[in-house]
Amino acid sequence: MPMLFVSGCVNIVKVGIVGAESFPISPSVTTQVKSEFDVETRQFCDPELDCYHYYFLPNKARKQTLEMHHNASFTDTTYSTSLLVERQGLPTFTGSVVVIHGFRGSKDWSLMTAAYFQFLGFDTYVFDLLGHGELKTDKGFGVHDVRYIQRFIETNIDTTKPIIAVGNSMGGLVATSLTHEKIADGAILQAPMTQFDDSLEGYMKDKKPWYKAFLSDETIRSAANKALYDAGLNAQQTNTIDILKKSNSPFLIFASNVDSVSPYAAFSPLHSNNIEVVEIDKLEHAYMSMIGEFEHEKILAWLSANFDE
């Protein structure tokens, strides 16, 4: 009976992983952001996925000031930050940025990040992960997603200019793979997941949902691996750190010292000539996609070193 109970728990958690929907976001907020930053909703017809929508933000290299204010309460903690960037003195950047959200996010959650890179001078593209937002497909867990974004880039983006992938959490795995495979020229990773089963266990540790008391770490990891197996994948294919170790492309990684999903301690040993790892102090995983003054300074320095005209 205990074995049957454990097996049942694994299947229940697996079903929850596979069927997890994107977190909702206020339509009024999305509408306001779209209007303020001239966001275009476009459609691309993929030969394998059929037609889907993505967001395009044309560069705002002529706009003189960017002012952003974040005030979020995704957890028991409220986090606020602000950003003011003046055009005067900014380096000149051209090219494209591809923005990819994390597990249970959607392209709507990435609009503020996209608007930041739009202001810096990049044409910016924002996508849903497979099985998220409007993409009603099976989940790709950051692995299968790479191919569909690759097809988009090769069809729609000027590859003679720099292409930078920006990925948050699970989107960090996608951005890492795109860059390692030379589909993108560099990547900025915001709290990238380490490996799906490890990161899911870390998420449960940090989030502490009420049902966690009934689930062992082994059950959580088994459920994660079963979900991957059903998608034709294994945990090793979702290991962002292994891919980073094999790549010689430029990466900028933000990781928090209190984030069990994407712990700074897991990424700090990767710091090298091509990988810069920035420690964020005492910031929960849910807020790691936000760009404040500190993150802006690090991003600007990294872009200037690698992609300044």
Short mmCIF file of C-alpha atoms in Angstrom, two decimals:
data_model
loop_
_atom_site.label_atom_id
_atom_site.label_comp_id
_atom_site.label_asym_id
_atom_site.label_seq_id
_atom_site.Cartn_x
_atom_site.Cartn_y
_atom_site.Cartn_z
CA MET A 1 0.00 0.00 0.00
CA PRO A 2 2.73 2.59 0.77
CA MET A 3 4.29 1.93 -2.66
CA LEU A 4 0.91 2.42 -4.37
CA PHE A 5 0.44 5.68 -2.44
CA VAL A 6 3.83 7.01 -3.55
CA SER A 7 3.17 6.02 -7.15
CA GLY A 8 -0.19 7.77 -7.01
CA CYS A 9 1.40 10.93 -5.62
CA VAL A 10 4.01 10.91 -8.40
CA ASN A 11 1.30 10.68 -11.05
CA ILE A 12 -0.78 13.44 -9.45
CA VAL A 13 2.20 15.79 -9.33
CA LYS A 14 3.18 14.84 -12.90
CA VAL A 15 -0.32 15.66 -14.15
CA GLY A 16 -0.10 18.98 -12.33
CA ILE A 17 3.21 19.79 -14.03
CA VAL A 18 2.02 18.87 -17.51
CA GLY A 19 -1.32 20.66 -17.13
CA ALA A 20 -0.08 23.74 -15.28
CA GLU A 21 -1.46 26.88 -16.91
CA SER A 22 0.25 30.25 -17.19
CA PHE A 23 -0.23 32.57 -14.26
CA PRO A 24 -2.92 35.16 -15.08
CA ILE A 25 -2.03 38.78 -15.65
CA SER A 26 -4.41 41.72 -15.62
CA PRO A 27 -5.64 42.50 -19.17
CA SER A 28 -5.74 46.20 -18.27
CA VAL A 29 -2.05 46.12 -17.34
CA THR A 30 -1.16 44.34 -20.57
CA THR A 31 -3.21 46.85 -22.59
CA GLN A 32 -1.52 49.80 -20.87
CA VAL A 33 1.99 48.45 -21.44
CA LYS A 34 1.22 47.63 -25.08
CA SER A 35 0.00 51.16 -25.67
CA GLU A 36 2.87 52.89 -23.88
CA PHE A 37 5.60 50.96 -25.70
CA ASP A 38 3.95 50.57 -29.12
CA VAL A 39 3.79 46.80 -28.83
CA GLU A 40 2.64 45.07 -31.99
CA THR A 41 0.87 41.71 -31.90
CA ARG A 42 2.01 39.78 -34.94
CA GLN A 43 1.39 36.34 -36.33
CA PHE A 44 3.84 33.80 -37.69
CA CYS A 45 2.79 30.60 -39.40
CA ASP A 46 5.25 27.89 -38.45
CA PRO A 47 5.46 24.77 -40.64
CA GLU A 48 5.24 22.53 -37.57
CA LEU A 49 3.25 24.54 -35.00
CA ASP A 50 0.74 26.20 -37.32
CA CYS A 51 0.10 29.92 -36.79
CA TYR A 52 0.76 31.66 -33.47
CA HIS A 53 1.03 35.19 -32.08
CA TYR A 54 4.13 36.92 -30.76
CA TYR A 55 4.91 40.48 -29.68
CA PHE A 56 7.18 42.82 -31.58
CA LEU A 57 8.56 46.02 -30.08
CA PRO A 58 10.34 48.22 -32.65
CA ASN A 59 13.46 49.89 -31.31
CA LYS A 60 13.09 53.23 -29.57
CA ALA A 61 16.59 54.55 -30.22
CA ARG A 62 15.20 58.09 -30.63
CA LYS A 63 13.27 58.15 -27.37
CA GLN A 64 15.15 60.25 -24.82
CA THR A 65 13.97 58.87 -21.47
CA LEU A 66 12.82 55.54 -20.09
CA GLU A 67 11.14 55.48 -16.68
CA MET A 68 9.88 52.25 -15.13
CA HIS A 69 8.38 51.42 -11.76
CA HIS A 70 7.86 47.86 -10.52
CA ASN A 71 5.68 46.99 -7.55
CA ALA A 72 4.93 43.27 -7.30
CA SER A 73 3.58 40.85 -4.68
CA PHE A 74 3.93 37.41 -6.19
CA THR A 75 4.85 35.89 -2.80
CA ASP A 76 4.48 36.89 0.84
CA THR A 77 7.03 39.62 0.11
CA THR A 78 6.34 42.81 -1.83
CA TYR A 79 9.18 43.94 -4.07
CA SER A 80 9.51 47.43 -5.52
CA THR A 81 12.12 48.88 -7.81
CA SER A 82 12.45 51.75 -10.23
CA LEU A 83 14.56 52.57 -13.25
CA LEU A 84 15.34 55.85 -14.97
CA VAL A 85 17.52 55.78 -18.09
CA GLU A 86 18.49 58.84 -20.12
CA ARG A 87 19.47 58.57 -23.78
CA GLN A 88 22.39 60.97 -23.41
CA GLY A 89 25.59 59.03 -22.91
CA LEU A 90 24.16 55.64 -23.83
CA PRO A 91 26.20 53.50 -26.24
CA THR A 92 24.69 52.79 -29.65
CA PHE A 93 23.23 49.32 -30.03
CA THR A 94 21.60 47.68 -33.02
CA GLY A 95 20.25 44.23 -33.66
CA SER A 96 17.53 42.16 -32.07
CA VAL A 97 16.61 40.79 -28.67
CA VAL A 98 14.53 37.65 -28.20
CA VAL A 99 12.80 37.45 -24.80
CA ILE A 100 11.66 34.11 -23.32
CA HIS A 101 9.69 33.81 -20.07
CA GLY A 102 9.81 31.06 -17.45
CA PHE A 103 7.66 28.09 -16.44
CA ARG A 104 3.99 29.09 -16.02
CA GLY A 105 4.71 32.55 -17.40
CA SER A 106 3.65 33.96 -20.76
CA LYS A 107 4.75 36.57 -23.25
CA ASP A 108 2.58 39.11 -21.41
CA TRP A 109 4.78 38.73 -18.32
CA SER A 110 7.86 39.65 -20.40
CA LEU A 111 6.64 42.97 -21.79
CA MET A 112 8.47 45.20 -19.30
CA THR A 113 11.73 43.38 -19.94
CA ALA A 114 11.17 43.75 -23.67
CA ALA A 115 10.44 47.48 -23.32
CA TYR A 116 13.79 47.98 -21.60
CA PHE A 117 15.73 46.46 -24.50
CA GLN A 118 13.54 48.31 -26.98
CA PHE A 119 14.70 51.57 -25.41
CA LEU A 120 18.35 50.54 -25.65
CA GLY A 121 17.94 50.36 -29.43
CA PHE A 122 17.04 46.74 -30.15
CA ASP A 123 14.12 45.39 -32.14
CA THR A 124 12.58 43.09 -29.56
CA TYR A 125 10.58 39.88 -29.98
CA VAL A 126 8.61 38.17 -27.22
CA PHE A 127 7.38 34.57 -27.36
CA ASP A 128 5.30 32.09 -25.41
CA LEU A 129 7.00 28.88 -24.40
CA LEU A 130 5.34 25.75 -25.76
CA GLY A 131 2.31 24.89 -23.65
CA HIS A 132 2.16 28.42 -22.21
CA GLY A 133 0.08 31.52 -22.91
CA GLU A 134 -1.57 31.21 -26.30
CA LEU A 135 0.57 28.27 -27.44
CA LYS A 136 -1.81 25.42 -26.61
CA THR A 137 0.66 22.62 -27.28
CA ASP A 138 2.42 20.06 -25.15
CA LYS A 139 5.09 21.64 -22.95
CA GLY A 140 8.61 21.69 -24.33
CA PHE A 141 10.38 22.15 -20.95
CA GLY A 142 12.88 24.55 -22.52
CA VAL A 143 14.23 21.89 -24.90
CA HIS A 144 11.67 21.45 -27.67
CA ASP A 145 11.11 25.24 -27.60
CA VAL A 146 14.53 25.91 -29.13
CA ARG A 147 13.67 24.58 -32.57
CA TYR A 148 10.53 26.66 -33.07
CA ILE A 149 12.28 29.87 -32.02
CA GLN A 150 15.20 28.96 -34.27
CA ARG A 151 12.84 28.64 -37.23
CA PHE A 152 11.39 32.06 -36.41
CA ILE A 153 14.82 33.71 -36.15
CA GLU A 154 16.04 32.24 -39.42
CA THR A 155 12.86 33.39 -41.19
CA ASN A 156 12.16 36.79 -39.62
CA ILE A 157 15.25 38.36 -38.05
CA ASP A 158 18.27 39.99 -39.70
CA THR A 159 21.04 37.58 -38.71
CA THR A 160 23.76 39.92 -39.99
CA LYS A 161 23.25 42.05 -36.86
CA PRO A 162 23.63 40.91 -33.25
CA ILE A 163 20.90 38.70 -31.82
CA ILE A 164 20.71 38.48 -28.03
CA ALA A 165 18.53 35.96 -26.20
CA VAL A 166 17.11 37.01 -22.82
CA GLY A 167 15.69 34.16 -20.76
CA ASN A 168 14.10 33.98 -17.33
CA SER A 169 14.04 30.71 -15.33
CA MET A 170 13.08 27.93 -17.81
CA GLY A 171 13.47 30.51 -20.57
CA GLY A 172 17.11 30.69 -19.47
CA LEU A 173 17.64 27.15 -20.77
CA VAL A 174 16.18 28.19 -24.14
CA ALA A 175 18.37 31.31 -24.30
CA THR A 176 21.44 29.26 -23.36
CA SER A 177 20.78 26.67 -26.05
CA LEU A 178 20.08 29.30 -28.73
CA THR A 179 23.40 30.95 -27.91
CA HIS A 180 25.44 27.77 -27.56
CA GLU A 181 24.18 26.65 -30.98
CA LYS A 182 25.12 30.06 -32.48
CA ILE A 183 21.50 30.89 -33.32
CA ALA A 184 21.91 33.88 -31.01
CA ASP A 185 25.17 35.74 -30.42
CA GLY A 186 24.92 36.12 -26.66
CA ALA A 187 22.48 35.66 -23.79
CA ILE A 188 21.33 37.38 -20.62
CA LEU A 189 19.98 34.84 -18.13
CA GLN A 190 17.72 35.94 -15.28
CA ALA A 191 17.68 33.21 -12.63
CA PRO A 192 18.01 30.37 -15.16
CA MET A 193 16.87 26.97 -13.97
CA THR A 194 19.68 24.55 -13.20
CA GLN A 195 17.97 21.31 -14.27
CA PHE A 196 14.21 20.80 -14.33
CA ASP A 197 13.94 18.27 -11.51
CA ASP A 198 16.43 20.17 -9.33
CA SER A 199 14.69 23.49 -9.96
CA LEU A 200 11.23 22.06 -9.29
CA GLU A 201 12.46 20.69 -5.97
CA GLY A 202 13.94 24.13 -5.22
CA TYR A 203 10.68 25.83 -6.15
CA MET A 204 8.78 23.64 -3.69
CA LYS A 205 11.36 24.39 -1.01
CA ASP A 206 11.03 28.16 -1.46
CA LYS A 207 7.31 28.37 -2.22
CA LYS A 208 6.23 25.89 0.50
CA PRO A 209 2.73 25.12 -0.86
CA TRP A 210 0.38 23.54 1.68
CA TYR A 211 0.59 20.14 -0.01
CA LYS A 212 4.40 20.05 0.22
CA ALA A 213 4.04 18.42 3.65
CA PHE A 214 2.67 15.33 1.91
CA LEU A 215 5.37 15.14 -0.77
CA SER A 216 8.94 13.99 -0.33
CA ASP A 217 11.75 15.45 -2.41
CA GLU A 218 12.01 12.07 -4.12
CA THR A 219 8.34 12.23 -5.13
CA ILE A 220 8.79 15.70 -6.61
CA ARG A 221 11.87 14.67 -8.58
CA SER A 222 10.20 11.47 -9.80
CA ALA A 223 7.17 13.44 -10.99
CA ALA A 224 9.42 15.92 -12.81
CA ASN A 225 11.30 13.13 -14.53
CA LYS A 226 8.08 11.33 -15.47
CA ALA A 227 6.75 14.53 -17.06
CA LEU A 228 9.99 14.86 -19.01
CA TYR A 229 9.90 11.19 -20.06
CA ASP A 230 6.35 11.59 -21.40
CA ALA A 231 7.63 14.56 -23.44
CA GLY A 232 10.40 12.42 -24.92
CA LEU A 233 13.07 14.06 -22.76
CA ASN A 234 15.35 13.34 -19.84
CA ALA A 235 16.56 15.57 -17.04
CA GLN A 236 20.06 15.90 -18.47
CA GLN A 237 18.66 17.64 -21.54
CA THR A 238 17.31 20.37 -19.26
CA ASN A 239 20.64 21.01 -17.55
CA THR A 240 21.52 24.65 -18.25
CA ILE A 241 24.83 24.47 -16.39
CA ASP A 242 26.17 21.65 -18.56
CA ILE A 243 25.42 23.63 -21.73
CA LEU A 244 27.08 26.74 -20.31
CA LYS A 245 30.23 24.76 -19.52
CA LYS A 246 30.51 23.71 -23.17
CA SER A 247 29.86 27.14 -24.68
CA ASN A 248 32.34 29.87 -25.57
CA SER A 249 29.69 32.53 -26.32
CA PRO A 250 29.18 35.57 -24.07
CA PHE A 251 26.71 35.16 -21.19
CA LEU A 252 25.53 37.45 -18.41
CA ILE A 253 23.84 35.57 -15.55
CA PHE A 254 21.86 37.06 -12.67
CA ALA A 255 21.36 34.68 -9.72
CA SER A 256 20.14 35.29 -6.19
CA ASN A 257 21.72 33.99 -2.99
CA VAL A 258 18.28 33.06 -1.56
CA ASP A 259 16.84 31.42 -4.68
CA SER A 260 16.69 27.61 -4.49
CA VAL A 261 15.39 27.36 -8.08
CA SER A 262 18.45 29.10 -9.49
CA PRO A 263 20.97 29.41 -6.65
CA TYR A 264 23.91 31.75 -7.05
CA ALA A 265 26.17 29.06 -5.59
CA ALA A 266 25.36 26.78 -8.52
CA PHE A 267 26.35 29.36 -11.13
CA SER A 268 29.20 31.28 -9.49
CA PRO A 269 31.82 28.60 -10.37
CA LEU A 270 31.05 29.25 -14.06
CA HIS A 271 32.40 32.81 -13.89
CA SER A 272 35.05 33.03 -16.62
CA ASN A 273 36.22 35.01 -19.64
CA ASN A 274 32.93 34.49 -21.48
CA ILE A 275 30.52 34.06 -18.56
CA GLU A 276 29.82 36.84 -16.08
CA VAL A 277 27.82 35.79 -13.02
CA VAL A 278 26.21 38.56 -10.95
CA GLU A 279 25.03 37.91 -7.40
CA ILE A 280 21.66 39.40 -6.47
CA ASP A 281 21.21 39.78 -2.73
CA LYS A 282 18.14 38.31 -0.98
CA LEU A 283 15.72 38.42 -3.90
CA GLU A 284 13.18 35.64 -4.41
CA HIS A 285 12.95 33.77 -7.69
CA ALA A 286 9.58 35.27 -8.65
CA TYR A 287 11.09 38.76 -8.92
CA MET A 288 14.30 37.99 -10.78
CA SER A 289 13.06 39.16 -14.19
CA MET A 290 12.72 42.75 -12.97
CA ILE A 291 15.37 45.19 -14.13
CA GLY A 292 16.32 47.94 -11.70
CA GLU A 293 19.26 50.35 -11.56
CA PHE A 294 21.75 47.71 -10.42
CA GLU A 295 20.76 45.24 -13.15
CA HIS A 296 20.77 48.02 -15.74
CA GLU A 297 24.36 48.98 -14.91
CA LYS A 298 25.50 45.37 -15.26
CA ILE A 299 23.59 44.85 -18.52
CA LEU A 300 24.88 48.08 -20.02
CA ALA A 301 28.50 47.22 -19.18
CA TRP A 302 28.11 43.70 -20.61
CA LEU A 303 26.45 44.92 -23.80
CA SER A 304 29.08 47.63 -24.24
CA ALA A 305 31.87 45.06 -23.88
CA ASN A 306 30.34 42.64 -26.36
CA PHE A 307 27.94 44.43 -28.72
CA ASP A 308 28.67 48.18 -28.78
CA GLU A 309 28.90 49.51 -32.34
#
